[in-house]
Coordinates of C-alpha atoms in Angstrom, one line a residue:
M1 CA 74.0 137.4 65.7
E2 CA 70.7 135.5 63.4
R3 CA 68.4 137.1 61.8
S4 CA 65.1 137.1 61.9
K5 CA 64.1 134.2 60.7
R6 CA 60.5 134.6 58.1
S7 CA 59.0 133.3 56.0
K8 CA 60.0 135.9 53.5
P9 CA 64.0 137.3 53.7
A10 CA 65.6 140.6 54.5
V11 CA 66.2 142.8 52.3
P12 CA 69.4 145.0 53.4
I13 CA 68.0 149.4 53.1
N14 CA 70.7 150.0 50.5
T15 CA 68.6 147.1 48.2
V16 CA 66.6 148.7 45.6
N17 CA 64.0 146.1 44.2
S18 CA 61.5 147.9 42.1
T19 CA 59.8 143.6 42.0
S20 CA 59.1 143.5 46.1
S21 CA 56.7 145.4 48.5
P22 CA 57.8 147.1 50.8
L23 CA 59.2 145.2 54.1
H24 CA 57.8 145.9 57.7
P25 CA 59.5 149.0 59.5
S26 CA 60.4 146.3 61.9
L27 CA 62.1 143.9 59.6
Q28 CA 64.7 146.0 57.7
L29 CA 67.7 145.2 59.2
I30 CA 71.2 147.7 59.5
S31 CA 74.4 145.5 58.2
L32 CA 77.8 147.1 59.4
S33 CA 81.1 145.6 58.3
L34 CA 84.3 147.1 59.5
S35 CA 87.6 145.9 58.2
L36 CA 90.7 146.3 59.0
S37 CA 94.4 145.5 57.1
L38 CA 97.8 146.4 57.9
S39 CA 100.2 144.7 56.0
L40 CA 104.2 146.4 56.3
S41 CA 106.7 144.3 54.4
L42 CA 110.4 145.1 54.9
S43 CA 112.7 143.7 51.8
L44 CA 115.3 141.4 52.6
S45 CA 115.1 140.9 56.6
L46 CA 111.2 140.7 57.2
S47 CA 108.8 140.5 55.8
L48 CA 105.3 140.5 58.6
S49 CA 101.8 140.2 57.5
L50 CA 99.3 142.0 59.5
S51 CA 95.4 141.5 58.7
L52 CA 92.5 142.2 61.1
S53 CA 88.8 141.9 60.3
L54 CA 85.7 142.4 62.6
S55 CA 82.5 141.6 61.2
L56 CA 79.0 142.5 62.6
S57 CA 75.8 142.6 62.0
L58 CA 73.1 143.9 63.6
S59 CA 69.1 143.1 63.6
L60 CA 68.3 146.4 64.5
S61 CA 63.9 147.4 65.1
M62 CA 63.7 150.9 63.0
E63 CA 61.0 151.1 65.6
N64 CA 63.1 149.8 68.7
P65 CA 65.1 153.2 70.8
I66 CA 67.1 151.3 72.5
S67 CA 68.3 149.7 69.6
L68 CA 69.0 152.9 67.7
I69 CA 70.8 153.9 70.7
F70 CA 73.2 151.1 71.0
L71 CA 74.1 151.7 66.5
S72 CA 75.2 155.5 68.0
L73 CA 77.5 154.0 70.3
F74 CA 79.2 151.9 68.4
I75 CA 80.1 153.9 65.1
V76 CA 81.2 156.3 68.5
F77 CA 83.2 153.6 69.4
I78 CA 83.8 153.0 65.5
N79 CA 84.8 156.2 65.4
S80 CA 87.1 157.2 67.9
A81 CA 88.8 153.9 67.2
V82 CA 90.2 154.8 63.6
S83 CA 90.7 158.4 63.7
T84 CA 93.3 160.4 63.1
A85 CA 97.0 160.8 64.6
V86 CA 96.9 163.9 66.5
T87 CA 98.8 166.7 64.7
Y88 CA 101.1 169.5 66.5
N89 CA 102.1 172.5 64.4
V90 CA 105.4 174.0 64.6
A91 CA 104.8 177.3 63.6
N92 CA 101.2 176.8 66.4
L93 CA 104.2 176.2 69.3
G94 CA 105.5 180.1 68.4
A95 CA 108.2 178.5 64.8
K96 CA 108.7 181.8 62.2
P97 CA 109.0 180.7 58.2
D98 CA 111.1 183.5 57.6
G99 CA 114.8 181.5 57.8
K100 CA 116.1 183.7 60.4
T101 CA 114.5 183.0 63.3
D102 CA 116.1 180.6 65.4
S103 CA 112.1 178.2 65.7
T104 CA 114.8 174.7 67.4
K105 CA 112.6 175.6 70.5
A106 CA 109.1 174.9 68.8
F107 CA 110.4 171.8 66.7
L108 CA 111.8 170.0 69.9
S109 CA 108.3 171.6 71.4
G110 CA 106.5 169.5 69.3
W111 CA 108.4 165.9 69.8
A112 CA 108.0 166.2 73.7
E113 CA 104.0 166.5 72.4
A114 CA 104.2 163.7 70.0
C115 CA 106.6 161.6 71.4
A116 CA 103.8 161.8 75.4
S117 CA 101.1 161.2 73.2
A118 CA 100.0 157.2 73.5
K119 CA 98.5 158.3 69.8
P120 CA 99.7 159.2 66.9
S121 CA 100.8 161.3 66.3
V122 CA 102.1 164.4 63.5
I123 CA 104.3 167.4 63.7
Y124 CA 103.2 169.3 61.0
V125 CA 106.3 171.2 59.5
P126 CA 104.3 174.2 56.4
A127 CA 105.8 175.8 53.8
G128 CA 108.7 178.4 54.5
R129 CA 112.2 178.0 56.3
F130 CA 111.9 177.6 59.6
L131 CA 116.1 178.2 60.3
L132 CA 117.6 174.8 63.3
R133 CA 120.6 174.2 65.3
N134 CA 121.5 171.3 66.5
A135 CA 118.6 169.4 67.7
I136 CA 118.1 165.6 68.6
F137 CA 115.0 164.2 69.2
N138 CA 114.8 161.6 72.1
G139 CA 113.2 158.3 72.2
P140 CA 111.6 155.8 73.1
C141 CA 108.3 157.4 73.1
K142 CA 104.4 156.4 74.4
N143 CA 104.1 155.4 70.6
R144 CA 105.1 153.9 67.9
A145 CA 104.3 155.9 65.0
I146 CA 105.0 159.4 64.9
T147 CA 105.1 162.0 61.5
F148 CA 107.4 164.8 60.3
R149 CA 105.6 165.5 57.8
I150 CA 107.1 169.0 56.0
A151 CA 105.6 170.8 53.1
G152 CA 108.1 173.6 53.8
T153 CA 112.5 173.8 53.9
L154 CA 114.7 173.3 57.2
V155 CA 118.0 175.4 57.4
V156 CA 121.0 175.8 58.8
P157 CA 122.7 179.1 60.5
S158 CA 124.5 180.3 57.8
Y159 CA 127.8 180.8 59.6
Y160 CA 128.8 176.7 60.3
Q161 CA 130.8 177.3 63.1
V162 CA 127.1 177.8 64.7
I163 CA 126.6 173.6 65.0
G164 CA 129.7 173.1 63.5
N165 CA 131.2 170.7 66.0
A166 CA 127.8 169.4 67.0
G167 CA 127.9 166.2 65.1
N168 CA 125.0 166.0 64.0
W169 CA 121.5 168.5 63.1
L170 CA 118.9 166.8 62.8
F171 CA 119.3 164.0 64.7
F172 CA 116.6 160.8 66.1
R173 CA 118.2 158.3 68.3
H174 CA 115.9 155.4 70.5
V175 CA 113.0 156.2 68.3
N176 CA 110.6 153.0 67.4
G177 CA 108.5 154.2 64.2
V178 CA 108.9 157.7 63.2
T179 CA 108.9 158.5 59.7
I180 CA 110.0 162.4 57.5
S181 CA 107.8 162.4 54.6
R182 CA 109.3 165.4 52.2
G183 CA 110.7 168.4 52.8
I184 CA 113.8 170.2 52.2
L185 CA 117.1 169.9 54.9
D186 CA 119.5 172.5 53.4
G187 CA 122.6 171.8 55.3
Q188 CA 124.0 175.5 54.0
G189 CA 127.4 173.1 54.1
T190 CA 129.8 175.4 51.2
G191 CA 131.3 177.5 53.9
L192 CA 132.8 175.1 55.9
W193 CA 133.2 173.5 53.0
D194 CA 135.4 176.8 51.3
C195 CA 137.0 176.6 55.1
K196 CA 138.5 173.0 54.1
A197 CA 139.6 173.7 51.0
S198 CA 141.4 176.8 52.1
G199 CA 143.9 174.4 54.8
K200 CA 142.8 175.4 57.2
V201 CA 142.2 174.4 60.7
C202 CA 137.9 174.7 60.2
A203 CA 134.2 172.3 61.9
S204 CA 134.4 169.4 61.5
G205 CA 131.0 169.7 60.2
A206 CA 127.4 168.1 61.4
T207 CA 125.6 164.6 59.3
T208 CA 122.2 166.2 58.1
L209 CA 119.6 163.7 59.4
E210 CA 121.4 160.7 62.0
F211 CA 119.0 157.6 63.3
S212 CA 120.5 155.4 65.9
N213 CA 119.5 152.5 67.0
S214 CA 116.2 152.6 65.9
N215 CA 113.8 150.2 65.2
N216 CA 110.9 151.0 61.3
I217 CA 112.3 154.5 60.0
I218 CA 110.6 155.7 56.7
V219 CA 112.4 158.9 55.0
S220 CA 110.4 159.6 52.1
G221 CA 110.5 161.9 48.9
V222 CA 113.3 164.5 51.8
T223 CA 115.5 166.3 49.4
S224 CA 119.2 166.8 50.9
L225 CA 120.4 169.9 49.6
N226 CA 124.3 170.8 50.3
A227 CA 124.9 168.9 53.8
Q228 CA 128.3 170.4 56.7
M229 CA 128.5 166.4 55.6
F230 CA 127.2 163.4 55.9
H231 CA 123.6 164.3 54.2
I232 CA 122.1 160.9 56.0
V233 CA 123.4 158.4 58.9
I234 CA 121.4 155.2 58.8
N235 CA 123.2 154.1 62.4
G236 CA 122.1 150.6 64.6
C237 CA 119.1 150.3 62.7
N238 CA 116.5 147.8 62.2
N239 CA 114.0 147.6 59.1
V240 CA 114.5 151.2 57.5
K241 CA 113.1 152.4 54.1
V242 CA 114.7 155.4 52.2
Q243 CA 112.6 156.2 49.2
G244 CA 113.0 159.3 47.2
V245 CA 115.0 160.6 48.4
R246 CA 117.3 163.1 46.3
V247 CA 120.0 164.0 47.5
S248 CA 122.4 167.6 46.0
A249 CA 126.1 169.0 47.3
S250 CA 128.8 170.6 45.2
G251 CA 131.7 167.9 43.5
H252 CA 134.4 169.3 45.5
S253 CA 132.2 169.1 48.8
P254 CA 134.1 166.8 50.8
N255 CA 132.6 163.2 52.3
T256 CA 129.3 164.8 52.3
D257 CA 128.3 160.7 51.6
G258 CA 124.5 160.7 50.3
I259 CA 123.3 157.7 52.1
H260 CA 125.5 156.1 55.1
V261 CA 124.6 153.0 56.7
Q262 CA 126.0 151.4 59.3
K263 CA 126.2 148.6 62.3
S264 CA 122.5 147.7 60.2
S265 CA 119.7 145.5 59.1
G266 CA 117.3 145.8 57.2
V267 CA 117.8 148.1 54.7
T268 CA 115.8 148.9 51.5
I269 CA 116.7 152.1 50.0
L270 CA 113.9 153.1 46.6
N271 CA 113.4 155.6 44.4
S272 CA 116.7 157.5 44.9
K273 CA 118.2 160.6 43.8
I274 CA 122.9 159.8 44.6
A275 CA 122.7 157.5 47.1
I276 CA 126.0 156.7 48.7
I277 CA 127.2 153.1 51.3
G278 CA 129.8 155.2 53.3
S279 CA 132.3 153.2 54.7
L280 CA 133.5 150.4 57.4
G281 CA 135.6 149.3 59.2
K282 CA 137.5 152.0 60.6
D283 CA 137.5 151.1 64.1
L284 CA 138.3 147.9 65.5
E285 CA 135.2 146.1 66.9
E286 CA 131.9 147.2 64.6
D287 CA 129.1 145.3 64.3
G288 CA 129.0 145.4 59.7
V289 CA 126.3 146.1 57.8
Q290 CA 124.3 143.2 56.1
N291 CA 120.4 142.7 54.6
V292 CA 120.5 145.8 52.3
T293 CA 118.8 146.9 49.3
V294 CA 119.6 149.3 46.8
K295 CA 116.9 150.0 45.0
T296 CA 115.6 152.3 41.3
V297 CA 118.4 155.4 42.1
T298 CA 120.2 156.9 39.8
F299 CA 123.6 159.0 40.2
T300 CA 125.0 161.9 37.7
G301 CA 127.4 163.5 37.9
T302 CA 128.7 161.8 41.2
Q303 CA 132.3 160.9 42.0
N304 CA 131.1 157.5 43.3
G305 CA 127.9 154.9 42.4
L306 CA 127.4 152.1 44.3
R307 CA 130.6 151.9 46.6
I308 CA 131.3 150.2 48.9
K309 CA 134.5 151.2 51.7
S310 CA 136.6 149.4 53.9
W311 CA 139.6 151.2 55.9
G312 CA 142.9 148.9 56.0
R313 CA 143.1 148.0 59.6
P314 CA 142.1 145.8 61.4
S315 CA 138.5 145.4 62.0
T316 CA 136.3 142.6 63.5
G317 CA 133.2 144.1 61.1
F318 CA 131.5 142.9 57.9
A319 CA 128.8 143.6 54.1
K320 CA 126.9 141.1 53.3
N321 CA 124.6 140.1 51.1
I322 CA 123.8 144.0 50.1
L323 CA 121.6 143.9 46.1
F324 CA 122.4 146.8 44.3
Q325 CA 119.4 147.4 41.2
H326 CA 118.0 149.4 38.6
A327 CA 120.5 151.9 39.3
V328 CA 121.1 154.1 36.4
M329 CA 124.2 156.7 35.5
F330 CA 125.0 159.6 34.3
N331 CA 129.0 159.8 33.8
V332 CA 130.1 159.1 37.7
Q333 CA 134.1 158.0 38.3
N334 CA 133.6 155.1 39.7
P335 CA 129.8 153.4 39.0
I336 CA 130.4 150.6 41.0
V337 CA 133.6 149.8 43.5
I338 CA 134.4 148.1 46.5
D339 CA 137.9 149.3 48.0
Q340 CA 138.8 147.7 50.7
N341 CA 141.9 149.3 50.9
Y342 CA 140.6 152.4 51.9
C343 CA 143.5 154.8 53.6
P344 CA 142.4 158.7 53.5
G345 CA 146.1 160.7 53.3
E346 CA 147.8 157.2 54.4
K347 CA 147.6 158.0 58.3
G348 CA 146.7 155.1 60.2
C349 CA 146.5 152.3 58.3
P350 CA 149.4 152.1 55.3
G351 CA 150.8 148.6 55.2
Q352 CA 147.4 146.8 57.6
V353 CA 145.0 145.6 55.5
S354 CA 140.8 145.1 55.9
G355 CA 139.8 142.6 58.6
V356 CA 136.3 143.6 56.5
Q357 CA 134.5 140.4 54.8
I358 CA 132.7 141.9 52.0
S359 CA 130.2 138.5 50.7
D360 CA 127.5 138.6 49.1
V361 CA 127.7 142.0 46.7
T362 CA 125.0 141.3 43.9
Y363 CA 124.6 143.8 41.1
Q364 CA 121.1 143.1 38.2
N365 CA 121.0 145.9 35.8
I366 CA 123.1 148.5 36.4
H367 CA 122.9 150.5 33.0
G368 CA 124.4 154.1 32.1
T369 CA 128.1 155.9 31.7
S370 CA 131.1 155.8 33.4
A371 CA 133.2 159.2 33.8
T372 CA 136.0 156.7 33.5
Q373 CA 137.9 154.3 31.9
V374 CA 137.6 151.7 34.9
A375 CA 133.9 151.4 35.8
V376 CA 134.6 148.7 37.1
K377 CA 136.7 148.0 40.3
F378 CA 137.3 145.5 43.3
D379 CA 140.1 145.9 45.0
C380 CA 140.2 143.6 47.6
C381 CA 142.3 142.4 50.5
S382 CA 144.5 138.8 50.6
R383 CA 144.4 137.8 53.6
Y384 CA 139.5 138.6 53.3
P385 CA 138.8 138.3 50.7
C386 CA 135.8 139.8 47.8
S387 CA 133.7 136.7 47.5
K388 CA 129.8 135.7 46.0
I389 CA 129.9 138.6 44.4
T390 CA 127.1 138.3 41.1
L391 CA 127.1 140.5 38.4
D392 CA 124.1 140.2 37.0
D393 CA 122.9 142.3 33.1
V394 CA 125.5 145.2 33.8
K395 CA 125.8 147.8 31.2
L396 CA 128.9 150.5 31.7
S397 CA 130.8 152.2 28.3
Y398 CA 132.7 154.9 28.9
K399 CA 132.9 157.9 25.9
N400 CA 130.5 155.7 23.7
Q401 CA 133.4 152.7 23.9
A402 CA 133.6 149.8 26.0
A403 CA 135.0 150.6 29.6
E404 CA 137.0 148.1 31.6
A405 CA 137.2 146.1 34.9
S406 CA 139.7 145.5 36.8
C407 CA 139.5 142.5 39.8
S408 CA 141.8 141.6 42.7
H409 CA 141.1 139.0 45.5
A410 CA 137.5 139.1 44.1
G411 CA 135.5 136.8 43.3
G412 CA 132.0 136.1 42.0
T413 CA 130.4 134.8 38.7
A414 CA 128.2 137.3 35.7
V415 CA 125.2 136.4 34.7
G416 CA 123.5 137.3 31.1
M417 CA 125.4 140.4 29.1
V418 CA 128.0 142.8 32.1
Q419 CA 130.2 145.1 29.9
P420 CA 132.3 145.4 31.4
T421 CA 133.8 141.9 30.6
S422 CA 134.0 140.3 33.7
C423 CA 137.3 140.3 35.3
L424 CA 135.9 137.9 38.5

């Protein structure tokens, strides 16, 4: 809208000009500007930047009530457009923060409300300990912006048999745009670990948090403690960001993978404590894993650090375009390892070779200490050798001395300072 053509330039009402005479109210201008910017950056496979800008300049007569009414209506419209998300507090839905009362129904009720809403939604978990049995959060939903904002702790029932054979504790499937923000997830897995260590027939255990067949997922600032089985599973997903996550479990806990990724692409893991990429090739028909970034992570006293493993038997799976960057190791048994001959218990795979093809794997700026003499181990198979492996600025020691590297059917390059000496 053009400004009035006057001999004297208009001055906005929020401008101070001590030398200018006051303008007639009818010449005062109100200028409104709204700018909305949304930027989404997904490392690796997708980079998207969306910017929407709306600028509106209104010339309103302060003596014209119709103009003022229009302005008021416009402001109401703007406020409505940028209103905050609808919030559902699980405490208001019946959840009890005492760590004893089953709050599963309240959480699922909050999810049902948020999922059915066309507006962005927040499911808020206040401080306290909330007991949950296995809970399945199904999509698709009417909106693509649902956040679980957790200020407290979610706990599994102490008796492991309650959910031990459920497969999953917190299970999200067919969702889009879900964020899990902060909070503690306590799997209380010690009882099940003890059962397995005794040699008794026990439940298999439940994964703490899984996303399956989902897109645009964020897990931020979450702490996962003592999972019965895997801590976090990303299965069949696209564009997943895991950042600031902490995983903690005893060294004798069996199969408690930190972050288990399969059949997924566009996965980024940042600024996290303990992260383990899970096994591939268990099934004959698998889509594989690609475009994975693990960045700025720390491993302390773990069995494995940056590990890729595949079952030693036929499979159509693959692992490619994987970047491990800025990792620190403190007394880790296997800081860097690729194992294409994984065959636990020597059952179902002896004498076979892995069909999973592993290529384009980069280790960049990896420093620290190994608890074993062999700090870098690439154990690949002859039929499908590991290829295009890059070691760039790797420095790992063993008991303040040079560590060793071991390669079998692996090819690639070493760039810059690499210790132990590359065997590629």
